[in-house]
Amino acid sequence: MYSFCSVERTTQESRGFSHERFKIGSAELDIDGILPDGSTEAVFRKGAWAFDI
């Protein structure tokens, strides 16, 4: 938990020592985002980001 998430916790109580990484999707996964005008934009293509982040 981040210290700004809870006013009842001290900074020491809010610090964590673990960091988790995970992957989503597979080589078959395609994700498109829908923009406010209704058009779509590629987010994931074949399990990889469709743009540089």
Tab-separated table of C-alpha atoms in Angstrom:
chain	number	residue	atom	x	y	z
A	1	MET	CA	0.000	0.000	0.000
A	2	TYR	CA	1.221	3.494	-0.755
A	3	SER	CA	1.376	5.975	2.107
A	4	PHE	CA	-1.089	8.295	0.357
A	5	CYS	CA	-3.727	5.519	0.167
A	6	SER	CA	-4.528	5.469	3.871
A	7	VAL	CA	-4.421	8.299	6.365
A	8	GLU	CA	-4.480	5.849	9.293
A	9	ARG	CA	-1.171	4.212	8.362
A	10	THR	CA	2.292	5.577	8.940
A	11	THR	CA	4.845	5.622	6.122
A	12	GLN	CA	6.609	2.636	7.730
A	13	GLU	CA	3.371	0.615	7.827
A	14	SER	CA	2.670	1.409	4.194
A	15	ARG	CA	5.998	0.291	2.761
A	16	GLY	CA	6.217	-3.122	1.177
A	17	PHE	CA	9.277	-5.188	0.388
A	18	SER	CA	7.824	-7.276	-2.411
A	19	HIS	CA	7.402	-6.450	-6.057
A	20	GLU	CA	5.372	-8.655	-8.364
A	21	ARG	CA	5.561	-8.704	-12.144
A	22	PHE	CA	3.165	-10.581	-14.330
A	23	LYS	CA	2.342	-10.970	-17.986
A	24	ILE	CA	-1.090	-10.846	-19.500
A	25	GLY	CA	-2.261	-12.482	-22.648
A	26	SER	CA	-0.774	-14.845	-25.148
A	27	ALA	CA	0.558	-14.754	-28.689
A	28	GLU	CA	-3.061	-14.885	-29.879
A	29	LEU	CA	-4.245	-11.832	-27.881
A	30	ASP	CA	-5.366	-8.676	-29.690
A	31	ILE	CA	-6.816	-5.722	-27.729
A	32	ASP	CA	-8.333	-2.574	-29.213
A	33	GLY	CA	-9.221	0.571	-27.292
A	34	ILE	CA	-12.341	2.521	-28.209
A	35	LEU	CA	-11.798	6.280	-28.496
A	36	PRO	CA	-14.457	8.873	-27.550
A	37	ASP	CA	-15.387	9.336	-31.224
A	38	GLY	CA	-16.080	5.596	-31.567
A	39	SER	CA	-12.976	4.775	-33.586
A	40	THR	CA	-10.612	2.059	-32.382
A	41	GLU	CA	-6.893	2.003	-31.749
A	42	ALA	CA	-4.675	-1.055	-31.370
A	43	VAL	CA	-3.380	-1.586	-27.824
A	44	PHE	CA	-2.081	-5.187	-28.035
A	45	ARG	CA	-1.301	-7.187	-31.142
A	46	LYS	CA	-0.366	-10.873	-30.907
A	47	GLY	CA	0.312	-10.520	-27.165
A	48	ALA	CA	2.631	-7.497	-27.426
A	49	TRP	CA	2.116	-3.758	-27.013
A	50	ALA	CA	1.040	-2.232	-30.317
A	51	PHE	CA	2.934	0.990	-29.568
A	52	ASP	CA	6.110	2.097	-27.798
A	53	ILE	CA	5.626	2.823	-24.113
